[in-house]
C-alpha positions as MATLAB code, in Angstrom:
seq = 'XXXXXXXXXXXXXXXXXXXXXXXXXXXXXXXXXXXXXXXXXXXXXXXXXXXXXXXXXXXXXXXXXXXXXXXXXXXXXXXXXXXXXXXXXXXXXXXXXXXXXXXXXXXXXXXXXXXXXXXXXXXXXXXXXXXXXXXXXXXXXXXXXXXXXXXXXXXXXXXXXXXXXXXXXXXXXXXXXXXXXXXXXXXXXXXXXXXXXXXXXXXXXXXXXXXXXXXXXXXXXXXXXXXXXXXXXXXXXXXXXXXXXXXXXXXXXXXXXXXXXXXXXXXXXXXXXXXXXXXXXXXXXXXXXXXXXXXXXXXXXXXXXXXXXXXXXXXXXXXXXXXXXXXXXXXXXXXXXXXXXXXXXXXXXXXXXXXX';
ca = [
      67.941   65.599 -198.213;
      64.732   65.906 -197.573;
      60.801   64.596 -196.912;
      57.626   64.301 -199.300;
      54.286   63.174 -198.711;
      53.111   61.499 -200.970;
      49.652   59.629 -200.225;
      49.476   58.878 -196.431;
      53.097   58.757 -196.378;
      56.030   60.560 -195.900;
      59.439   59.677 -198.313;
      62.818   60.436 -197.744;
      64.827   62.098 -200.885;
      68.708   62.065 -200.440;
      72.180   61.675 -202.908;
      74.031   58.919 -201.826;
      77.018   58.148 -203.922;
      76.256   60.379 -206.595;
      72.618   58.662 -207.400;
      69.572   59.766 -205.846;
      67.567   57.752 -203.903;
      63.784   57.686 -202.474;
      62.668   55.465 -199.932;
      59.676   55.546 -198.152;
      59.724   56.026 -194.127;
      56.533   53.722 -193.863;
      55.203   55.950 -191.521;
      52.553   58.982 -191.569;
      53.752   60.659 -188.539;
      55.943   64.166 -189.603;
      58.135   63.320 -186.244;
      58.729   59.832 -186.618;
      59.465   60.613 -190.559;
      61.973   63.173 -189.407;
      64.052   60.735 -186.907;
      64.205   57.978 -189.948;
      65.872   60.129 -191.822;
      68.423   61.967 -189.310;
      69.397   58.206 -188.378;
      69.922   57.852 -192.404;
      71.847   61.021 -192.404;
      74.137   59.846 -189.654;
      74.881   56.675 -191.337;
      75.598   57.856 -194.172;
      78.476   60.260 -192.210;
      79.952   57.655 -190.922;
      79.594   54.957 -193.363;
      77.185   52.483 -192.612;
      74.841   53.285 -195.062;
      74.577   50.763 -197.611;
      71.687   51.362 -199.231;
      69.582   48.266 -200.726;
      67.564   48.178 -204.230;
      64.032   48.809 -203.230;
      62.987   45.389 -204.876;
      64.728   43.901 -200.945;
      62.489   45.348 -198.441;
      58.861   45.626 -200.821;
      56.865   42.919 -200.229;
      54.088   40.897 -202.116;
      51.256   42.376 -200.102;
      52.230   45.442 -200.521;
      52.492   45.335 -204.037;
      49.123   43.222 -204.506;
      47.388   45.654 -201.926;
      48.803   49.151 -204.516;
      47.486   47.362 -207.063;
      44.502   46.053 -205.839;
      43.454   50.030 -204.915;
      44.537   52.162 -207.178;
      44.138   49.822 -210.053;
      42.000   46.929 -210.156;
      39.360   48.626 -208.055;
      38.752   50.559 -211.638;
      38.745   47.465 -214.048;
      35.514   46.078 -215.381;
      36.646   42.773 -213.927;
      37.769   43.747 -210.737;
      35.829   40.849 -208.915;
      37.882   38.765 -210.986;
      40.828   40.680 -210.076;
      40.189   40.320 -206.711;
      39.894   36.926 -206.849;
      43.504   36.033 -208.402;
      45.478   38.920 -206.318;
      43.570   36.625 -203.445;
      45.242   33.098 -205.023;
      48.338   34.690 -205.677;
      48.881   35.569 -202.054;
      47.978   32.661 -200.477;
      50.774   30.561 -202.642;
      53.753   33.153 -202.406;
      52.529   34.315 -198.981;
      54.232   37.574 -197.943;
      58.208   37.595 -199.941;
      60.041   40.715 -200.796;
      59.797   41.377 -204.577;
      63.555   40.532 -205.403;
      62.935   36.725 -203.795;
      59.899   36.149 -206.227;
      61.509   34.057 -209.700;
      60.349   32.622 -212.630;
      61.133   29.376 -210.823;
      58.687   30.035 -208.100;
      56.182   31.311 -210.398;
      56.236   27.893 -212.294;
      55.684   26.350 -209.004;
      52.763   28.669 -208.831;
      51.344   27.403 -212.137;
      52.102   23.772 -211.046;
      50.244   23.720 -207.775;
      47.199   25.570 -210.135;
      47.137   22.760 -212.359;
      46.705   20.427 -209.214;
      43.855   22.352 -207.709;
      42.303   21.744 -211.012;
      42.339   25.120 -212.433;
      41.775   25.482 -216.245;
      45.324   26.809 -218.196;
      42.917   30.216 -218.779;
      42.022   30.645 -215.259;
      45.959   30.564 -215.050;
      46.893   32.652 -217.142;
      44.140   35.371 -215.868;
      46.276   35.476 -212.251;
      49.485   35.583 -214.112;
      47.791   38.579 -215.931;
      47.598   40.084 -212.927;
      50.729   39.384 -211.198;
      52.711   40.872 -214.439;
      50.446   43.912 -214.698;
      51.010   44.672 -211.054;
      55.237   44.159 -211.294;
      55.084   46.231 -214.701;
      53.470   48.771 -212.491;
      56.180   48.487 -209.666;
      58.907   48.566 -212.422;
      57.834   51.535 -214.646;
      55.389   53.749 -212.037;
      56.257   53.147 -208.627;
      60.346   52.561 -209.158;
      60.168   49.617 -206.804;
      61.992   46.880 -208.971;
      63.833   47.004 -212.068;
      62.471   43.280 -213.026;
      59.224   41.815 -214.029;
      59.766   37.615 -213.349;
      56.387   36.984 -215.142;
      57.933   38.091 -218.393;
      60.545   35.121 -218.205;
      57.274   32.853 -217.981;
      55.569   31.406 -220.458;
      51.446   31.547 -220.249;
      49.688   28.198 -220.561;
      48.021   26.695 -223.935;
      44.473   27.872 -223.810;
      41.684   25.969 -226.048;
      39.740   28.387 -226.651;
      37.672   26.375 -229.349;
      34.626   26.296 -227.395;
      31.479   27.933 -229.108;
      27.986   27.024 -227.186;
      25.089   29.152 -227.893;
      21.168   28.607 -226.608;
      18.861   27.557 -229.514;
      16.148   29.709 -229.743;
      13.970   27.012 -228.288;
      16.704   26.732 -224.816;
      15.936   30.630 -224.672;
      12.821   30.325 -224.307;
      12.708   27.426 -221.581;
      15.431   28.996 -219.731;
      13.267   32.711 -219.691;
      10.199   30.637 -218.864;
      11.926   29.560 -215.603;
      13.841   32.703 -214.808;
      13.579   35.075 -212.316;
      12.887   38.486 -213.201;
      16.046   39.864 -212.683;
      18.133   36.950 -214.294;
      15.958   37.433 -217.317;
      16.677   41.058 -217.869;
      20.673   40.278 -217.657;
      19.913   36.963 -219.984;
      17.961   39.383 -222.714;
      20.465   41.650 -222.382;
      23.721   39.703 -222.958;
      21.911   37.900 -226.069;
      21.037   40.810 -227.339;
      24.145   42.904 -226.817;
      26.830   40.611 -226.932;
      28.562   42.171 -223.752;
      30.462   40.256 -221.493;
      29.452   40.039 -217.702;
      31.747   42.263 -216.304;
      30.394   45.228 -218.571;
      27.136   44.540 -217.925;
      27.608   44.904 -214.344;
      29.800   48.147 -214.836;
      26.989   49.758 -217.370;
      26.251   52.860 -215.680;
      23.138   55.439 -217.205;
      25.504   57.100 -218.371;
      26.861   54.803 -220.420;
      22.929   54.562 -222.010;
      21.677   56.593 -224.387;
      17.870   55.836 -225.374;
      17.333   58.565 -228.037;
      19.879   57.331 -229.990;
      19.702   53.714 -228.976;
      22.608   53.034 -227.689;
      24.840   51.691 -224.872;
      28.668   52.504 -224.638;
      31.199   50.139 -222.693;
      33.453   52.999 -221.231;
      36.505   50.287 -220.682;
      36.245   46.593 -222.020;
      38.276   43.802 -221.230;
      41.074   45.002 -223.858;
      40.670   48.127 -221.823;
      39.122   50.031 -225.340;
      36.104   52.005 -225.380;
      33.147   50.711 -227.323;
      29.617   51.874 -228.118;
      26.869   49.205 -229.002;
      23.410   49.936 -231.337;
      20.569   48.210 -229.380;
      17.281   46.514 -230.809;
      13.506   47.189 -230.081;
      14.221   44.453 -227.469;
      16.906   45.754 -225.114;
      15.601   49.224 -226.047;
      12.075   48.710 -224.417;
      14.035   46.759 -221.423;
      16.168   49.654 -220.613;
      13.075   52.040 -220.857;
      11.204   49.567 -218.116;
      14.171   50.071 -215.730;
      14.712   53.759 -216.356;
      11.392   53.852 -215.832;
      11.467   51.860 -212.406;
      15.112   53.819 -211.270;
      15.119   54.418 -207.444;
      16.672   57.347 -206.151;
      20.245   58.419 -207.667;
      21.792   55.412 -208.386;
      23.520   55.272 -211.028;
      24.255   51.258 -212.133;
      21.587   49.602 -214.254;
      21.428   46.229 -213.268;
      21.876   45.663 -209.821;
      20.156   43.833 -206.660;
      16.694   44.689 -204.614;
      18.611   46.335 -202.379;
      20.348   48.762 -204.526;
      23.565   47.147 -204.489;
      26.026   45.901 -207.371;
      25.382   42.418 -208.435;
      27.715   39.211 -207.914;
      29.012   36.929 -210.151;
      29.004   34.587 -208.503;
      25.614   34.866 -207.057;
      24.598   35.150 -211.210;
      26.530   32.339 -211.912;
      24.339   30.251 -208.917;
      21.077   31.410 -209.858;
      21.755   30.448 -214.033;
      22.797   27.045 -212.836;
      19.573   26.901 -211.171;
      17.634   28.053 -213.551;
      19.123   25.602 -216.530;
      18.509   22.808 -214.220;
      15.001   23.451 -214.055;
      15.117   24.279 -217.604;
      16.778   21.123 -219.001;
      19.522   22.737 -220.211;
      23.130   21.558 -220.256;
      26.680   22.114 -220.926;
      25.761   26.327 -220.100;
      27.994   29.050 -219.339;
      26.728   32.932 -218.803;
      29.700   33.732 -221.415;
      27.879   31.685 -223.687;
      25.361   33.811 -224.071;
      28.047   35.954 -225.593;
      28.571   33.251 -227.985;
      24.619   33.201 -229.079;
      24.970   36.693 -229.681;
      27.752   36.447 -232.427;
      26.565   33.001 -233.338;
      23.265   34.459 -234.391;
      24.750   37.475 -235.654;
      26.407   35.307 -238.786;
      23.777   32.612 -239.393;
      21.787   36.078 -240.142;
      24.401   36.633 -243.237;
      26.111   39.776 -241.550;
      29.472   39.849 -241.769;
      32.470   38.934 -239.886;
      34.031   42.681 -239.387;
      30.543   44.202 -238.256;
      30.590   40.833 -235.549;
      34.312   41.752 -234.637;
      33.428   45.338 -233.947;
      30.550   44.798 -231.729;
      31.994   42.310 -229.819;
      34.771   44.092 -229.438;
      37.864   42.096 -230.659;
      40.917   43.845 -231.430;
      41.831   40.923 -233.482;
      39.612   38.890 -236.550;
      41.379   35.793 -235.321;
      38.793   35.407 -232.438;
      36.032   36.350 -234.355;
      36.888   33.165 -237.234;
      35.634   30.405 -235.168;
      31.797   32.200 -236.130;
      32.583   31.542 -239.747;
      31.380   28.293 -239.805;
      27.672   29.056 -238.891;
      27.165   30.906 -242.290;
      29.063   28.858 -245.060;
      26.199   30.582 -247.727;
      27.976   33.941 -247.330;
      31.090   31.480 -248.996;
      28.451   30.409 -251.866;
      28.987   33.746 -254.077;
      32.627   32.624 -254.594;
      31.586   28.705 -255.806;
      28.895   30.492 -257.718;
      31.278   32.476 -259.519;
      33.554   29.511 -260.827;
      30.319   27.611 -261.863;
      29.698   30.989 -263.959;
      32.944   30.898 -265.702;
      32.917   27.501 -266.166;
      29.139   28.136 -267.891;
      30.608   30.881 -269.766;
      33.703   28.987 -271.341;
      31.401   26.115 -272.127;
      28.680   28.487 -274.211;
      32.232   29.776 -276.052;
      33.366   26.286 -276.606;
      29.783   25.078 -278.043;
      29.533   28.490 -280.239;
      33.335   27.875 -281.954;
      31.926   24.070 -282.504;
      28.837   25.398 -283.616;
      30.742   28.421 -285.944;
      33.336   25.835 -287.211;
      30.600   23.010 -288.337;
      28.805   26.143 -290.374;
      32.009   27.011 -292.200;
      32.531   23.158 -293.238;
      29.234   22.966 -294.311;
      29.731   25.802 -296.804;
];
């Protein structure tokens, strides 16, 4: 038997019935850590130790809080993070892990659907919620099940494709203030999703080569990005402008990271003024790609730079360049042209041989 620190925290180690069990005291104090486990010691002497699968006495918050810290706090889309560890405890409140089921966790997506959350929003907390248990299960050894596995994730239509006109862009710019228009330029130009534009760090810049590098994107894959004259001479003017040592590129007047949601406001302002409907900031994702194959360039260079690990997601672009599907009509017109000269040159050959 004995005590580790691990953290804050000190855990008891100790053999009971051949297995080996750890269990943490809960407590940071060497003393108090000490007394926990004499009394476990003396139960186990005489028998009244019976000890319970960790799963029984871990609770929700505890495992949204670990997660929350050591994890999320590291994602590109923490915000977002934050926001569904925040929904998922004010449903399930504060159970031990073993009392959370797939049955309750239907009841979670249920009572979603009635607050009028989209099946994507959805599926983005149950993300979460699994990540965090598979965490528990594998890492921290404090359940053997994960209950969102048993669950199926919600239908998603993901079918939307808006993208700004070049004539929207240039209302919506007009209208803009500065600092919307720099994180506008820059996801039309790059392609990157929110969340990496808010993590981009300098160091994730390079101007001599022209380049920007997302260090870990939503699929949690590093990915490096050319850049154009545009976002080029953009990054320049806020190198240029840098204050001090801080090291994020886009963020407020006051040196701290920017909000989403706060982004989200000021674009709906901004369209309104604008005249332009039916907008999302992810959208200007879309226009990126979008513009990207009415241009004729392919669909694998597209998938790289935005990033898919799949071509599936990239396919709903095709349709914005159907000439790059002209070469393979053309061809059959060719053959056809070809077989029709041979047919009219045997006619031809056969009429000369009568005629002799």
């Amino acid at each position: 038997m004995g005590l580790v620190k691990r953290s804050n925290t000190w855990w008891m180690s100790f053999m009971y019935q051949g297995q080996q069990v750890r269990r943490s005291t809960g407590t940071a104090d060497k003393r108090v850590a000490d007394a926990i486990l004499g009394k476990v010691k003396v139960q186990i002497i005489e028998g009244r130790f019976f000890e319970k699968p960790e799963a029984q006495h871990r609770t929700l918050k505890e495992l949204m809080d670990r997660y929350a810290n050591e994890h999320a706090a590291r994602r590109a889309n923490h915000r977002r993070e934050l926001t569904s560890i925040k929904n998922l405890k004010t449903f399930f409140g504060n159970p031990t892990l073993d009392q959370i089921t797939p049955k309750l966790i239907v009841a979670y997506k249920n009572q979603r659907y009635t607050d009028g959350v989209k099946p994507a929003t959805i599926n983005r907390e149950l993300a979460t919620l699994k990540k965090a248990f598979n965490l528990a299960r594998r890492e921290w050894e404090w359940c053997t099940d994960n209950p969102v596995c048993r669950v199926s994730m919600e239908k998603e239509n993901n079918t939307r494709v808006r993208w700004l006109t070049v004539e929207e862009e240039q209302r919506l710019l007009a209208v803009a203030a500065p600092w919307l228009r720099e994180l506008v330029v820059f996801a039309i130009y790059t392609g990157m999703r929110m969340g990496e534009i808010l993590a981009l760090t300098w160091a994730g810049v390079d101007l001599f080569r022209r380049t920007v590098t997302v260090f870990r994107s939503k699929n949690g894959e590093r990915r490096t990005i050319p850049v154009n004259s545009t976002v080029l001479d953009l990054l320049k003017g806020k190198y240029a402008a840098r204050q001090g040592t801080i090291d994020i590129v886009f963020h407020s007047e006051s040196l701290t990271p920017l909000d989403g949601s706060n982004i989200r406001r000021a674009l709906t302002i901004a369209l309104d003024i604008a005249k332009i409907q039916d907008l999302h900031f992810h959208d200007l994702r879309h226009t990126f790609a979008t513009r990207m194959v009415q241009a004729g360039i392919d669909l694998y260079k597209v998938q790289r730079l935005l990033g898919h690990k799949s071509p599936i997601m990239t396919q709903r672009y095709a349709h914005h360049y159907p000439e790059s599907l002209r070469e393979g009509v053309d061809a059959l017109e060719a053959g056809r042209s070809f077989s029709t000269n041979l047919a009219q040159v045997q006619v031809l050959s056969g009429e000369a041989s009568l005629s002799h």
